[in-house]
Coordinates of C-alpha atoms and ligand atoms in Angstrom, one line a residue:
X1 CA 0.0 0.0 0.0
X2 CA 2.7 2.0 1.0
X3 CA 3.9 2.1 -2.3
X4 CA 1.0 3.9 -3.9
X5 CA 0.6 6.4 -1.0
X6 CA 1.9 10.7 -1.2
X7 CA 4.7 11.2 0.3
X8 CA 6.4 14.9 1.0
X9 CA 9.3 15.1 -1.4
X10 CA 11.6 17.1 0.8
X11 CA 11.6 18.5 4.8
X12 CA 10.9 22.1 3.5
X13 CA 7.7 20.4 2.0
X14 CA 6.4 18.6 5.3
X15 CA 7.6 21.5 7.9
X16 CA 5.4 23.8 5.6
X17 CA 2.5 20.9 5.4
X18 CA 2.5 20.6 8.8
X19 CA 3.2 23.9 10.1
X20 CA 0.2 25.4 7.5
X21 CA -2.3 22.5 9.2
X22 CA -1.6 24.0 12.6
X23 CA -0.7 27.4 11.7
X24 CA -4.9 29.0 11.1
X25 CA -7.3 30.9 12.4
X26 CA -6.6 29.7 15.9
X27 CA -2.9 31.5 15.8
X28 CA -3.8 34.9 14.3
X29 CA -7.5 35.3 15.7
X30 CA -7.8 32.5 18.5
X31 CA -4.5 33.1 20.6
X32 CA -4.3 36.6 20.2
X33 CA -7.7 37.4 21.5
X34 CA -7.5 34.8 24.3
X35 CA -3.9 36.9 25.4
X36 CA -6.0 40.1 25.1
X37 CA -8.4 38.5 27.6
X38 CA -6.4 36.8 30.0
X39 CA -3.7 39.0 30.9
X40 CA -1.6 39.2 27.6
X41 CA 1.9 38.5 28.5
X42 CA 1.0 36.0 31.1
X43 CA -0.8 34.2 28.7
X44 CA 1.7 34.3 26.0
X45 CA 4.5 33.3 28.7
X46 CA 2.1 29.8 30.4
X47 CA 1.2 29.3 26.3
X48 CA 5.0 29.0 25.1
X49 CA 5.8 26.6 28.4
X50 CA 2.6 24.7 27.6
X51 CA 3.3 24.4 23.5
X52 CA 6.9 22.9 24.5
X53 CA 6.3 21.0 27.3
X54 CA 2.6 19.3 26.4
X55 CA 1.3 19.9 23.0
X56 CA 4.7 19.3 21.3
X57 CA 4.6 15.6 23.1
X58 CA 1.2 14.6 22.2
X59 CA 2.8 16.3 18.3
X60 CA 5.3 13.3 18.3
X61 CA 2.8 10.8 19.3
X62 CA 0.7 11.4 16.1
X63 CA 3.8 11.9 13.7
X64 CA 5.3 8.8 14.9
X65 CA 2.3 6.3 15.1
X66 CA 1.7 8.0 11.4
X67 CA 5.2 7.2 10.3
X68 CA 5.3 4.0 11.4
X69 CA 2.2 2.5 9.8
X70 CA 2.2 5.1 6.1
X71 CA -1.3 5.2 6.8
X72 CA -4.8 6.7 8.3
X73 CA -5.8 7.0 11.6
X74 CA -8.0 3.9 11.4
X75 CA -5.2 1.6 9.9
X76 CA -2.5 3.0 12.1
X77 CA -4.2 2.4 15.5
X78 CA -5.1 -1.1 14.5
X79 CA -1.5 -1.8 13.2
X80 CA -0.2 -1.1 17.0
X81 CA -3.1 -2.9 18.6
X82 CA -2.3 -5.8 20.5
X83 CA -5.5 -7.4 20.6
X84 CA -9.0 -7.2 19.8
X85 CA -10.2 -4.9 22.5
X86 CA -7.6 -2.2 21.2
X87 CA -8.2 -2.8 17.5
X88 CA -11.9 -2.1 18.2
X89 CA -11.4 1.2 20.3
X90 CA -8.2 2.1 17.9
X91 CA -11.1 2.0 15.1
X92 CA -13.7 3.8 17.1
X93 CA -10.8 6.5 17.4
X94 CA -9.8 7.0 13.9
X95 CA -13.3 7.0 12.7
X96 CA -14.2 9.4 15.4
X97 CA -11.7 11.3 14.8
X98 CA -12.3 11.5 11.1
X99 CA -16.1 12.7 11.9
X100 CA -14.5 15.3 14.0
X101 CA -12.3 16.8 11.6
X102 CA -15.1 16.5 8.9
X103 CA -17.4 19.1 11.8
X104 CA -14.1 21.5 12.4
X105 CA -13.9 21.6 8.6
X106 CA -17.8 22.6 8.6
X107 CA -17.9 25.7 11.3
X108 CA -13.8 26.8 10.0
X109 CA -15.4 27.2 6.4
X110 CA -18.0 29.5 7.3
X111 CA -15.8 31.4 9.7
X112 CA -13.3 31.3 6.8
X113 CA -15.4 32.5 4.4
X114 CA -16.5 36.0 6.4
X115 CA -12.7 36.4 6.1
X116 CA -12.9 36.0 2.3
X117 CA -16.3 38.0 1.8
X118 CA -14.3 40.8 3.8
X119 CA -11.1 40.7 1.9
X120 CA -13.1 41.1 -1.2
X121 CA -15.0 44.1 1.1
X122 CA -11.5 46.4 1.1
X123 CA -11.3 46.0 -2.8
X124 CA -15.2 46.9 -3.3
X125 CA -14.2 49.7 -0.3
X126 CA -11.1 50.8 -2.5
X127 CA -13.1 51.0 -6.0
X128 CA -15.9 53.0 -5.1
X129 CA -18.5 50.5 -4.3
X130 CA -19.9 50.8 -0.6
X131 CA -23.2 49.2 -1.3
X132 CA -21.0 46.0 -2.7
X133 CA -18.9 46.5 0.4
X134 CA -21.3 46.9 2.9
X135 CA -23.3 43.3 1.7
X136 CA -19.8 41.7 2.1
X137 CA -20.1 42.6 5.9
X138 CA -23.3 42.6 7.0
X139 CA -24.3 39.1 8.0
X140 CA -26.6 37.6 6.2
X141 CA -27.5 33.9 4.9
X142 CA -26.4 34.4 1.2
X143 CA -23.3 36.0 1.7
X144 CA -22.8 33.6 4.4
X145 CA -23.8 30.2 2.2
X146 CA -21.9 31.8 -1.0
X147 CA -18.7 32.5 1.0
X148 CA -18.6 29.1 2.8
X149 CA -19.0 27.3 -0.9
X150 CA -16.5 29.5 -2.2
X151 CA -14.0 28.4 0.6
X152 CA -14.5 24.7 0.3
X153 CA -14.4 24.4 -3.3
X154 CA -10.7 25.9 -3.0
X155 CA -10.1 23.6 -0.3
X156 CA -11.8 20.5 -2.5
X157 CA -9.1 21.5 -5.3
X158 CA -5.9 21.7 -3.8
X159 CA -7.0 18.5 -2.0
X160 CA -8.0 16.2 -4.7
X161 CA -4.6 17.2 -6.5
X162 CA -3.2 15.0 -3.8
X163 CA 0.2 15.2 -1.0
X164 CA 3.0 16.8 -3.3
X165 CA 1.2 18.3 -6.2
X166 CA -1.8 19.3 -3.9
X167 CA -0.7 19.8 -0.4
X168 CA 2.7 20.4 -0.2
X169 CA 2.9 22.6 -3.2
X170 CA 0.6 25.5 -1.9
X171 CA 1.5 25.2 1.8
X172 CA 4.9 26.3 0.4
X173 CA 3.7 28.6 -1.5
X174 CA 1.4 30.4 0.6
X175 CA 2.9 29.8 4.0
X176 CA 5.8 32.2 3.0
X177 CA 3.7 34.5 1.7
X178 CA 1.9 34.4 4.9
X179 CA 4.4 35.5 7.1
X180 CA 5.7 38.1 5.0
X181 CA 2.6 39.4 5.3
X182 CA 2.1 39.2 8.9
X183 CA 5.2 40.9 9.3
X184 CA 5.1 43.8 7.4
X185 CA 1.9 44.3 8.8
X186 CA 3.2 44.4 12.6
X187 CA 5.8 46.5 11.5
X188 CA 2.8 49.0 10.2
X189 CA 0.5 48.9 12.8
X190 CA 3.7 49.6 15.9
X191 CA 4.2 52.6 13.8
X192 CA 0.5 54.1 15.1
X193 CA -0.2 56.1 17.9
X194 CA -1.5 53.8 20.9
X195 CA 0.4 50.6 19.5
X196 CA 3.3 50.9 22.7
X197 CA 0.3 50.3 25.1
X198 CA -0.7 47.2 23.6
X199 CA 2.7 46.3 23.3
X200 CA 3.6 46.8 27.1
X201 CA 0.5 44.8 27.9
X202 CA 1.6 41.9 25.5
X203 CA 5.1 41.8 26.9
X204 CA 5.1 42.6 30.7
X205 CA 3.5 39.4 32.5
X206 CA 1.7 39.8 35.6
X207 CA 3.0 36.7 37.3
X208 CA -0.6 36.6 39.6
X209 CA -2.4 36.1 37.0
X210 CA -0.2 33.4 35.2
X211 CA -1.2 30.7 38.2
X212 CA -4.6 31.3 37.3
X213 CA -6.1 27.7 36.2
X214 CA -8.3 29.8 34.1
X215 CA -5.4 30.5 32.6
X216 CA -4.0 27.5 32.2
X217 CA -6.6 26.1 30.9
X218 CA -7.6 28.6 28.4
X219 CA -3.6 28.4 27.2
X220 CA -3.9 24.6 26.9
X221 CA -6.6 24.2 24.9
X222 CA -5.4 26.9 22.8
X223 CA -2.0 25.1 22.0
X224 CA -3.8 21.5 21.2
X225 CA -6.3 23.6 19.0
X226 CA -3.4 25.5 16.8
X227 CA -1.1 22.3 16.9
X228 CA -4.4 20.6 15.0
X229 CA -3.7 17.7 18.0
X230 CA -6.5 15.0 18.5
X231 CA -8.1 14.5 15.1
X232 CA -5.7 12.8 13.3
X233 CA -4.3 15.2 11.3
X234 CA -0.6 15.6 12.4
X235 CA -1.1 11.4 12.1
X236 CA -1.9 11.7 8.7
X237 CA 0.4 14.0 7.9
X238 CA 3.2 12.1 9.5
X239 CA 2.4 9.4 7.4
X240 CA 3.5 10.8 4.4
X241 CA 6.9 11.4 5.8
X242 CA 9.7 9.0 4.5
X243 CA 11.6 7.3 6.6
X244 CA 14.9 9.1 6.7
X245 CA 13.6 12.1 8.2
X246 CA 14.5 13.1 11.8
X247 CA 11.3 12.9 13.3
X248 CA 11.8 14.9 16.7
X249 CA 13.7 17.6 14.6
X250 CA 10.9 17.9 12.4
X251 CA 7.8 18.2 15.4
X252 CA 10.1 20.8 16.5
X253 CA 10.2 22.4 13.7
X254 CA 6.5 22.4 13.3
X255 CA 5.8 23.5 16.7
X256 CA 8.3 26.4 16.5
X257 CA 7.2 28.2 13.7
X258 CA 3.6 27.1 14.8
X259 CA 3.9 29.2 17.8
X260 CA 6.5 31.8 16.2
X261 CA 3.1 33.0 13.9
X262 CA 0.6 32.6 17.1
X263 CA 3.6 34.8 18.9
X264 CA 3.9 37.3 15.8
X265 CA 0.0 37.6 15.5
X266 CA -0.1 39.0 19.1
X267 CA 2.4 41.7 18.6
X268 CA -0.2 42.6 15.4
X269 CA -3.7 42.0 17.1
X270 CA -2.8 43.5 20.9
X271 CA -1.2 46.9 19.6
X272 CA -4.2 46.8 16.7
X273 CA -6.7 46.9 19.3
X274 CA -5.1 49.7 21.7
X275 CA -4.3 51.9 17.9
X276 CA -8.2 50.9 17.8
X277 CA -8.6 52.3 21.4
X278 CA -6.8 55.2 21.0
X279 CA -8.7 56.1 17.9
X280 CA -12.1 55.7 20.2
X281 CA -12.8 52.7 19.6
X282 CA -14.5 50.7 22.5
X283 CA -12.8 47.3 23.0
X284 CA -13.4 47.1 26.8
X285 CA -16.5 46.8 29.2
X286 CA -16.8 49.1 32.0
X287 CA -15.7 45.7 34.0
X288 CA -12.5 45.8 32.1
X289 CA -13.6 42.2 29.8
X290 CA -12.7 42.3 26.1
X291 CA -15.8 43.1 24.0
X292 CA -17.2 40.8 21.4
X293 CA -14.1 38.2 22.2
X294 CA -15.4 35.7 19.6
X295 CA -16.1 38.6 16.9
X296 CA -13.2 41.1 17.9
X297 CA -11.6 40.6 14.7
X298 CA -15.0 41.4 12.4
X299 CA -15.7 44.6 14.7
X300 CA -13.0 45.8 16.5
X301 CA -10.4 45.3 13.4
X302 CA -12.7 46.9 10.8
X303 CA -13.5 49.9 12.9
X304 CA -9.3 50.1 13.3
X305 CA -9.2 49.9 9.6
X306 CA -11.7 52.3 9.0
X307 CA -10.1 55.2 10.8
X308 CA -6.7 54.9 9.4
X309 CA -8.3 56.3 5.4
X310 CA -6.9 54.8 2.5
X311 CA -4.0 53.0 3.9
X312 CA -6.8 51.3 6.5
X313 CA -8.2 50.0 3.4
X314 CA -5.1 48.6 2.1
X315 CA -4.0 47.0 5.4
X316 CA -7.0 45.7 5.6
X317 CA -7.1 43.6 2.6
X318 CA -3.8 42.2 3.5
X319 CA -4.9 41.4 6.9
X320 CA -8.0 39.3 5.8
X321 CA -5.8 37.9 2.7
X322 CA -3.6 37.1 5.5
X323 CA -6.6 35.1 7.5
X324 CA -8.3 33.3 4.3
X325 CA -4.8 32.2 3.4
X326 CA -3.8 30.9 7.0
X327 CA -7.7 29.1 7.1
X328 CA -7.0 27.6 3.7
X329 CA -3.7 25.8 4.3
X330 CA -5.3 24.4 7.9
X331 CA -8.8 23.4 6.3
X332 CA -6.9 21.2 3.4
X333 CA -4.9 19.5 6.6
X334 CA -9.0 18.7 8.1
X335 CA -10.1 17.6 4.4
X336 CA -7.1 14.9 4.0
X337 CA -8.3 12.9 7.6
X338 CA -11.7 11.4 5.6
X339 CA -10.1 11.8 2.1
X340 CA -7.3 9.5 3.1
X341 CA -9.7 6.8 5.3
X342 CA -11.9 6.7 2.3
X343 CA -9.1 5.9 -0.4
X344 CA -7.2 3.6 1.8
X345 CA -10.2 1.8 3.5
X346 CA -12.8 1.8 0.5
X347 CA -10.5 1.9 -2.1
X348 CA -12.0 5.2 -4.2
X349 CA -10.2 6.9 -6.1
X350 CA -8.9 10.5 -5.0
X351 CA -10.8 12.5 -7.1
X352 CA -14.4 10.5 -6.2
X353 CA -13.4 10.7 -2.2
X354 CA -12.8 14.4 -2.1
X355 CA -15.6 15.7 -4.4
X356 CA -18.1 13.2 -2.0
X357 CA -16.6 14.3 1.2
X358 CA -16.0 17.5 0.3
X359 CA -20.2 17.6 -0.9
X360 CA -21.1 15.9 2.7
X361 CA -19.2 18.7 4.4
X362 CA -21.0 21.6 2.5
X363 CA -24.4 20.5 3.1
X364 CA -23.6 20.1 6.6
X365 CA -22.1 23.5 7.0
X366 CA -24.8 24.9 5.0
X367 CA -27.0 23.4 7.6
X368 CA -25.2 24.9 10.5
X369 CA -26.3 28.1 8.6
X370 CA -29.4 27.6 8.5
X371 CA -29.7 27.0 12.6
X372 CA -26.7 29.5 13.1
X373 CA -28.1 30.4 16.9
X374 CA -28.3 26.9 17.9
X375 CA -25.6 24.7 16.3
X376 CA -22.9 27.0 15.4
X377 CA -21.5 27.4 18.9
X378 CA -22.8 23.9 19.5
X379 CA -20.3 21.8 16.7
X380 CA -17.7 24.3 17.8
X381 CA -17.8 23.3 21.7
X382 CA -18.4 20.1 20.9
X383 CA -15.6 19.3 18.5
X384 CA -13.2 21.5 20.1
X385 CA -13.6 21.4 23.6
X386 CA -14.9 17.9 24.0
X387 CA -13.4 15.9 21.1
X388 CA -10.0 17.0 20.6
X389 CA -9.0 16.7 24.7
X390 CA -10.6 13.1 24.2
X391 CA -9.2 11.9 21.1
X392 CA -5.9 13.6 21.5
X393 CA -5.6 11.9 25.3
X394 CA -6.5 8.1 22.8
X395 CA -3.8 9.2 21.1
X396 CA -1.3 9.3 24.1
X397 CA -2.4 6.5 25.5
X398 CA -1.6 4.1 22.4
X399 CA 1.6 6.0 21.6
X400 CA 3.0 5.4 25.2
X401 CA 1.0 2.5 26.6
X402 CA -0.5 0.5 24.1
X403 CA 2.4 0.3 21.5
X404 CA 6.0 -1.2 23.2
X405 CA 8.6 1.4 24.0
X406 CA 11.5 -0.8 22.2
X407 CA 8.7 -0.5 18.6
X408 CA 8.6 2.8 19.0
X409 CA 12.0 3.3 19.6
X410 CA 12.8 1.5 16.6
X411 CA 10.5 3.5 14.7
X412 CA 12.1 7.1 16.1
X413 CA 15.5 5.5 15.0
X414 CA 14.8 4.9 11.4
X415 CA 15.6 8.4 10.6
X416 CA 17.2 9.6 13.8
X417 CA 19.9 6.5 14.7
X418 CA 21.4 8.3 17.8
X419 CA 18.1 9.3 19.0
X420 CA 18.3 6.9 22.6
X421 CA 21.1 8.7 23.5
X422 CA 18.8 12.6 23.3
X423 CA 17.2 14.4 25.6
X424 CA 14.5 13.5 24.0
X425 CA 14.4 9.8 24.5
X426 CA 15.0 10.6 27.9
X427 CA 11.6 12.4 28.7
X428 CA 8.9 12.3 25.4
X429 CA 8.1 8.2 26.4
X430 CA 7.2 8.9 30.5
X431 CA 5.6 12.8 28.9
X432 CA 3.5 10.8 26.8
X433 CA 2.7 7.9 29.1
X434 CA 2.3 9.9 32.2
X435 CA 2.1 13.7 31.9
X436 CA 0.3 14.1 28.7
X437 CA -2.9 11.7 29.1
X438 CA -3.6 13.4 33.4
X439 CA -2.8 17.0 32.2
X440 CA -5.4 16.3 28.9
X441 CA -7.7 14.5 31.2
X442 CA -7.3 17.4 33.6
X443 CA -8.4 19.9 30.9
X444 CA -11.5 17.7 29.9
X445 CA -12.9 17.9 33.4
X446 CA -12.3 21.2 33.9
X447 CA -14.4 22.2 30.5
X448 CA -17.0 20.0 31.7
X449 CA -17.3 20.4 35.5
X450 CA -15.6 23.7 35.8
X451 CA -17.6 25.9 33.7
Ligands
PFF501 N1 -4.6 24.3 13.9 C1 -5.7 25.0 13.2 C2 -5.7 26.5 13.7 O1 -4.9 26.9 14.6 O2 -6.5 27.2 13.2 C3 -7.0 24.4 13.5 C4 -7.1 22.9 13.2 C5 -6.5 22.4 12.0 C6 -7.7 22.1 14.1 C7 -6.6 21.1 11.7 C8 -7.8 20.7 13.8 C9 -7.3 20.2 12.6 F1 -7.4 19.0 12.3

C-alpha cells in the first residue's frame, strides 16, 4: 500500500505541510484574542511553556504512530493494537476522529469564508463600491452560504490534487507569503499612535495572574487547538513522511514556527486593538472584559481599519488575505483525515473521495447556517472542547501504553539513529505515558465540570 501512497518530497515540503495545518485561524484570531483576555503576556508566557512541554509531546505521538504504519488513523491504531479490544477502540478513534475533523472543517469554512467576503470588502471599499462592500459585511444567509462554498471548493481542489502536487505545493507557496505578510503588517501597525500600550500589555507578564487555572486552561486548549492535536491530522500527515527524516527535529520544527506566527499575531492584534482604542474605539466593558471576544476581529479590526483612510483600506485587505490564506492551508490538513480513510479503506479513487466528502461537508455546513443560533456554537464546543482533549488523550495512550517502547524506539530511530542517547528519548516516552494523558484528562474535566 505504501507504495502507492503521497509522500512529502523534501523536509521544507512537510515542515510547511505541517506547520500550514496548525498554523490557522486559531494562531492569528484565536491566541491573540484569548492573550488580550487573559492577561496578555501572562498568557503568551504559560502558552510557550505549555506548547513545549505538552502539545509538542502529544505532536510526536501522532507523527510517529503515522510514520510508522504510512497510513490513516484507522489503519495506524489497528497496526499497533495488540488485541482485539484495542483494534476495536483504535477503530472507534480514527473513525471518530475523522467525523471530527469533517465538523471543524464545517464551522472553520463559514468562519473562513467571512474572512474572504471581507477581503473582497476592502477592494469593493477601494473601488468606489460601498453598497457592494457593505453586503460583504453585514451578515446575512447568502453571503454567508456563497462564501462558505467558495471556501471549500478551493479547499476540495488543492485537496483532490493529492500530497505533493496538492498539499505540499501550496503550503509552500502560501505559507511564506503568509508571514511576510504578517510581518510587514506588525511593523505597520507599531508605527501608530497607541500601539506601545498594547505592546507593554503583551510583553510585561503579571506573574498573579499566570497561576490562574483559568489560565492554564484557556492556554492549553489553545495550544492542542493550533497544533491541530486530536483528530488525526498531524497522524496523517506524518504518514507521508519518508523514513529518513528526523522525526523529533521535524515536530520541533513544526511547533516552533507554529507558535512563532501565534507569537507574531499578538504583537499585530494586541497593539491593533489599543491603535483601535486610541482612535475611540471601545474594545473594553466598564468591567474591564474584552468586548465581542469571539467577533473582535470582524468589529473591533474593521472599525481600526476604518479610521486609518486609505491606507486602513489597504492594510486591511492584507490582513483578511492574511486570514483566508492561514484558514485555507489548515482546512486542506481537516479535508485529508476522511479523504485519506476513504481511499485507503474503501478503495476510491482521489478524485471520487474528495468531491463526496468535500459535498457531505457543505451540506452540513450549510446546515449549521441555517440553525446558526443553535448549532454554530454547538459543533464548535463540541468538537473542540470535548473531542479533541478526548481523542488527542487516545492518542497518548496508544503512543505510550499501548504500542512497546522498544517498537517505537525502533520507529524514532529509522531516521534519527542516535536518537536513545537525546534528551528526547530521555523524557517524550514517560511525557506521553504519564504527563500528557492526566494533564489532557485534567483539561476535559475542567471544560465539563468547571464551567
Ligand atoms: N490548527 C488550526 C488552527 O490553529 O486554526 C486548526 C485545526 C486544523 C484544528 C486542523 C484541527 C485540525 F485537524
Amino acid at each position: 500500500m505504501a507504495s502507492t501512497r503521497g509522500e512529502f518530497s523534501s523536509r521544507f515540503g512537510f515542515v510547511m505541510a505541517a506547520a500550514g495545518s496548525a498554523v490557522g485561524l486559531g494562531n492569528i484570531w484565536g491566541f491573540p484574542t484569548q492573550a488580550a483576555s487573559n492577561g496578555g503576556a501572562a498568557f503568551l508566557l504559560v502558552y510557550l511553556i505549555l506548547a513545549f512541554t505538552l502539545a509538542y509531546p502529544a505532536l510526536m505521538a501522532e507523527l510517529i504512530i503515522g510514520r510508522h504504519a504510512h497510513a490513516n488513523a484507522v489503519n495506524a491504531l489497528r497496526l499497533i493494537s495488540t488485541g482485539p479490544a484495542t483494534h476495536k477502540i483504535g477503530t472507534t478513534v480514527g473513525v471518530i476522529g475523522f467525523i471530527v475533523a469533517g465538523m471543524i472543517l464545517s464551522f472553520y469554512a463559514i468562519v473562513a469564508g467571512w474572512m474572504i467576503s471581507f477581503c473582497l470588502a476592502s477592494l469593493a471599499e477601494f473601488f468606489g463600491m460601498q453598497a457592494v462592500a457593505d453586503w460583504l459585511t453585514s451578515f446575512g444567509m447568502t453571503r454567508n452560504l456563497f462564501f462558505m462554498l467558495i471556501f471549500l471548493v478551493l479547499t476540495v481542489g488543492i485537496i483532490s490534487e493529492g500530497v505533493r502536487e496538492g498539499i505540499e505545493r501550496w503550503s509552500a507557496r502560501l505559507m511564506p507569503l503568509l508571514l511576510v505578510s504578517l510581518i510587514l503588517l506588525v511593523l505597520y501597525v507599531c508605527t501608530l499612535d497607541g500601539a506601545m500600550e498594547g505592546l507593554k500589555v503583551y510583553l510585561l507578564p503579571d506573574f498573579e495572574r499566570a497561576l490562574s487555572p483559568k489560565l492554564i486552561i484557556a492556554a492549553l486548549g489553545s495550544a492542542f487547538f493550533s497544533l491541530s492535536l486530536g483528530v488525526g491530522t498531524m497522524l496523517i500527515y506524518g504518514s507521508y513522511i519518508s523514513d529518513e527524516e528526523n522525526l523529533p527535529v521535524v515536530g520541533g520544527l513544526v511547533t516552533t514556527v507554529d507558535i512563532m506566527i501565534a507569537v507574531i499575531a499578538g504583537f499585530l492584534v494586541l497593539p491593533a486593538m489599543y491603535v483601535a482604542l486610541h482612535n475611540g474605539v471601545e474594545i473594553f466593558t466598564a468591567s474591564g472584559a474584552l468586548i465581542s471576544e469571539d467577533t473582535l476581529i470582524f468589529t473591533v479590526l474593521p472599525e481600526l481599519f476604518a479610521t486609518m483612510g486609505l491606507a486602513g483600506i489597504v492594510v486591511s485587505f492584507i490582513f483578511f488575505f492574511l486570514m483566508s490564506i492561514a484558514a485555507l492551508t489548515s482546512s486542506i490538513s481537516m479535508l485529508e483525515v476522511p479523504v485519506a480513510y476513504t481511499i485507503e479503506e474503501h478503495g476510491l479513487s482521489r478524485k471520487t473521495a474528495v468531491y463526496g466528502i468535500g459535498c457531505a461537508i457543505a451540506v452540513f455546513s450549510a446546515t449549521i447556517l441555517v440553525n446558526f443560533e443553535t448549532l454554530f456554537g454547538l459543533v464548535i464546543a463540541f468538537t473542540t472542547r470535548y473531542s479533541q482533549p478526548i481523542l488527542g488523550f487516545m492518542f497518548c495512550v496508544y503512543a505510550g501504553w499501548v504500542w512497546q517502547r522498544d517498537k517505537v524506539l525502533k520507529e524514532v530511530q529509522k531516521g534519527s539513529p542516535q536518537v536513545e542517547h537525546t534528551l528526547f528519548w530521555k523524557i517524550w516516552p514517560w511525557y506521553v505515558k504519564l504527563v500528557c494523558p492526566v494533564v489532557i484528562l485534567a483539561i476535559f474535566a475542567q471544560s465539563l465540570w468547571g464551567g
